[in-house]
Amino acid sequence: MFRQFNGRLLAADEHPRVLEGTWPHDKLVMMSFPDEAAFLAFSNSPDYEEISRDRKAGALATVLLVKGFAPGS
């Protein structure tokens, strides 16, 4: 489903190790999209809304939208 919106799965870890600070969650999933518009199209798509319904019902999640580095910057 990521490819449909030019997204890539960068990491998925069931047990990330905390090296500094605190992390109150069990899992980490990191995705990359070419821009905010592509992410919003993905996250607001009917297909993702259907998939995320189970996640939202069974887990407390924090979703962050962060800007990456542009190549050459």
Coordinates of N, CA and C in Angstrom, one line a residue:
M1 N 0.8 -1.2 0.0 CA 0.0 0.0 0.0 C 0.9 1.3 0.0
F2 N 2.1 1.2 0.6 CA 2.9 2.4 0.6 C 3.3 2.8 -0.8
R3 N 3.6 1.9 -1.7 CA 4.0 2.2 -3.0 C 2.9 3.0 -3.8
Q4 N 1.7 2.7 -3.5 CA 0.6 3.4 -4.2 C 0.7 4.9 -4.0
F5 N 1.3 5.3 -2.8 CA 1.5 6.7 -2.5 C 2.9 7.2 -2.5
N6 N 3.8 6.4 -3.2 CA 5.2 6.7 -3.2 C 5.9 6.6 -1.9
G7 N 5.3 5.8 -1.0 CA 5.9 5.7 0.4 C 6.8 4.5 0.5
R8 N 7.7 4.5 1.5 CA 8.6 3.4 1.8 C 8.5 3.1 3.3
L9 N 8.6 1.8 3.6 CA 8.7 1.4 5.0 C 10.2 1.5 5.3
L10 N 10.6 2.3 6.3 CA 12.0 2.4 6.6 C 12.4 1.5 7.8
A11 N 11.5 1.3 8.7 CA 11.8 0.5 9.9 C 10.5 0.0 10.5
A12 N 10.5 -1.2 11.1 CA 9.4 -1.7 11.8 C 10.1 -2.6 12.9
D13 N 10.0 -2.2 14.1 CA 10.6 -2.9 15.2 C 9.6 -3.2 16.3
E14 N 9.5 -4.4 16.7 CA 8.5 -4.8 17.8 C 9.1 -4.5 19.2
H15 N 10.4 -4.4 19.3 CA 11.1 -4.1 20.6 C 12.3 -3.2 20.4
P16 N 12.0 -1.9 20.1 CA 13.2 -1.0 19.9 C 13.9 -0.8 21.3
R17 N 15.2 -0.7 21.2 CA 16.0 -0.5 22.4 C 16.1 1.0 22.7
V18 N 15.8 1.4 23.9 CA 16.0 2.8 24.3 C 17.4 3.0 24.8
L19 N 18.1 3.8 24.2 CA 19.5 4.1 24.6 C 19.6 5.4 25.4
E20 N 18.7 6.3 25.2 CA 18.7 7.5 26.1 C 17.2 7.9 26.2
G21 N 16.9 8.5 27.3 CA 15.5 9.0 27.5 C 14.5 7.8 27.8
T22 N 13.3 8.1 27.5 CA 12.2 7.1 27.7 C 11.4 6.9 26.4
W23 N 10.9 5.8 26.2 CA 10.0 5.4 25.1 C 8.9 4.6 25.7
P24 N 7.7 5.1 25.8 CA 6.6 4.4 26.5 C 5.9 3.4 25.6
H25 N 6.4 3.2 24.4 CA 5.7 2.3 23.5 C 6.4 1.0 23.2
D26 N 5.6 0.0 22.7 CA 6.2 -1.3 22.5 C 6.8 -1.4 21.1
K27 N 6.3 -0.7 20.1 CA 6.7 -0.8 18.7 C 7.1 0.5 18.1
L28 N 7.8 0.4 17.0 CA 8.1 1.6 16.2 C 8.0 1.2 14.8
V29 N 7.3 2.1 14.1 CA 7.1 2.0 12.6 C 7.5 3.3 12.0
M30 N 8.4 3.3 11.1 CA 8.9 4.6 10.4 C 8.7 4.4 8.9
M31 N 8.0 5.4 8.4 CA 7.7 5.4 7.0 C 8.2 6.7 6.4
S32 N 8.5 6.7 5.1 CA 8.9 7.9 4.4 C 8.0 8.1 3.1
F33 N 7.7 9.4 2.9 CA 6.9 9.8 1.8 C 7.6 11.0 1.1
P34 N 7.4 11.2 -0.2 CA 8.2 12.3 -0.8 C 7.8 13.7 -0.3
D35 N 6.6 13.8 0.2 CA 6.2 15.1 0.8 C 5.0 14.9 1.6
E36 N 4.6 16.0 2.3 CA 3.5 16.0 3.2 C 2.2 15.6 2.5
A37 N 2.0 16.1 1.3 CA 0.8 15.8 0.5 C 0.7 14.3 0.2
A38 N 1.8 13.7 -0.1 CA 1.7 12.2 -0.3 C 1.3 11.5 1.0
F39 N 1.9 11.9 2.1 CA 1.6 11.3 3.4 C 0.1 11.5 3.7
L40 N -0.4 12.7 3.5 CA -1.8 13.0 3.8 C -2.7 12.2 2.9
A41 N -2.4 12.1 1.6 CA -3.2 11.2 0.7 C -3.2 9.8 1.2
F42 N -2.1 9.3 1.7 CA -2.0 7.9 2.2 C -2.8 7.8 3.5
S43 N -2.6 8.7 4.4 CA -3.3 8.6 5.7 C -4.8 8.8 5.7
N44 N -5.2 9.6 4.7 CA -6.7 9.8 4.5 C -7.4 8.9 3.5
S45 N -6.6 8.0 3.0 CA -7.2 7.1 2.0 C -8.1 6.1 2.6
P46 N -9.2 5.7 2.0 CA -10.1 4.7 2.5 C -9.4 3.4 2.8
D47 N -8.5 3.0 2.0 CA -7.8 1.7 2.3 C -7.0 1.8 3.6
Y48 N -6.3 2.9 3.9 CA -5.5 3.0 5.1 C -6.5 3.2 6.3
E49 N -7.6 3.9 6.1 CA -8.5 4.1 7.2 C -9.1 2.8 7.7
E50 N -9.3 1.9 6.7 CA -9.8 0.5 7.1 C -8.8 -0.3 7.8
I51 N -7.5 -0.2 7.3 CA -6.4 -0.9 8.0 C -6.2 -0.4 9.4
S52 N -6.2 0.9 9.5 CA -5.8 1.6 10.8 C -6.9 1.4 11.9
R53 N -8.1 1.1 11.5 CA -9.2 0.9 12.4 C -8.9 -0.1 13.5
D54 N -8.3 -1.2 13.1 CA -7.9 -2.3 14.1 C -6.8 -1.8 15.0
R55 N -5.8 -1.1 14.4 CA -4.7 -0.5 15.1 C -5.2 0.4 16.2
K56 N -6.1 1.3 15.8 CA -6.6 2.3 16.7 C -7.4 1.7 17.8
A57 N -8.1 0.6 17.5 CA -8.9 0.0 18.5 C -8.1 -0.8 19.5
G58 N -6.9 -1.3 19.1 CA -6.2 -2.2 20.0 C -4.9 -1.6 20.5
A59 N -4.5 -0.4 20.2 CA -3.2 0.2 20.6 C -3.3 1.7 20.8
L60 N -2.5 2.1 21.7 CA -2.3 3.6 22.0 C -1.1 3.9 21.1
A61 N -1.3 4.8 20.2 CA -0.2 5.2 19.3 C 0.1 6.7 19.3
T62 N 1.3 7.0 19.0 CA 1.7 8.4 18.8 C 2.1 8.5 17.3
V63 N 1.5 9.4 16.6 CA 1.9 9.5 15.1 C 2.5 10.9 15.0
L64 N 3.7 10.9 14.4 CA 4.4 12.1 14.2 C 4.7 12.4 12.8
L65 N 4.6 13.6 12.3 CA 4.9 14.0 11.0 C 6.2 14.9 11.1
V66 N 7.3 14.4 10.6 CA 8.5 15.1 10.7 C 9.1 15.4 9.3
K67 N 9.8 16.5 9.2 CA 10.5 16.8 7.9 C 11.9 16.1 7.9
G68 N 12.2 15.5 6.8 CA 13.5 14.9 6.6 C 14.5 15.9 6.0
F69 N 15.6 15.4 5.7 CA 16.6 16.2 5.1 C 16.6 16.0 3.6
A70 N 16.6 17.1 2.8 CA 16.7 17.1 1.4 C 18.1 16.8 0.9
P71 N 18.3 15.9 0.0 CA 19.6 15.6 -0.5 C 20.3 16.9 -0.9
G72 N 21.6 17.0 -0.6 CA 22.3 18.2 -0.9 C 22.2 19.4 0.0
S73 N 21.3 19.3 1.0 CA 21.1 20.4 1.9 C 22.0 20.4 3.0

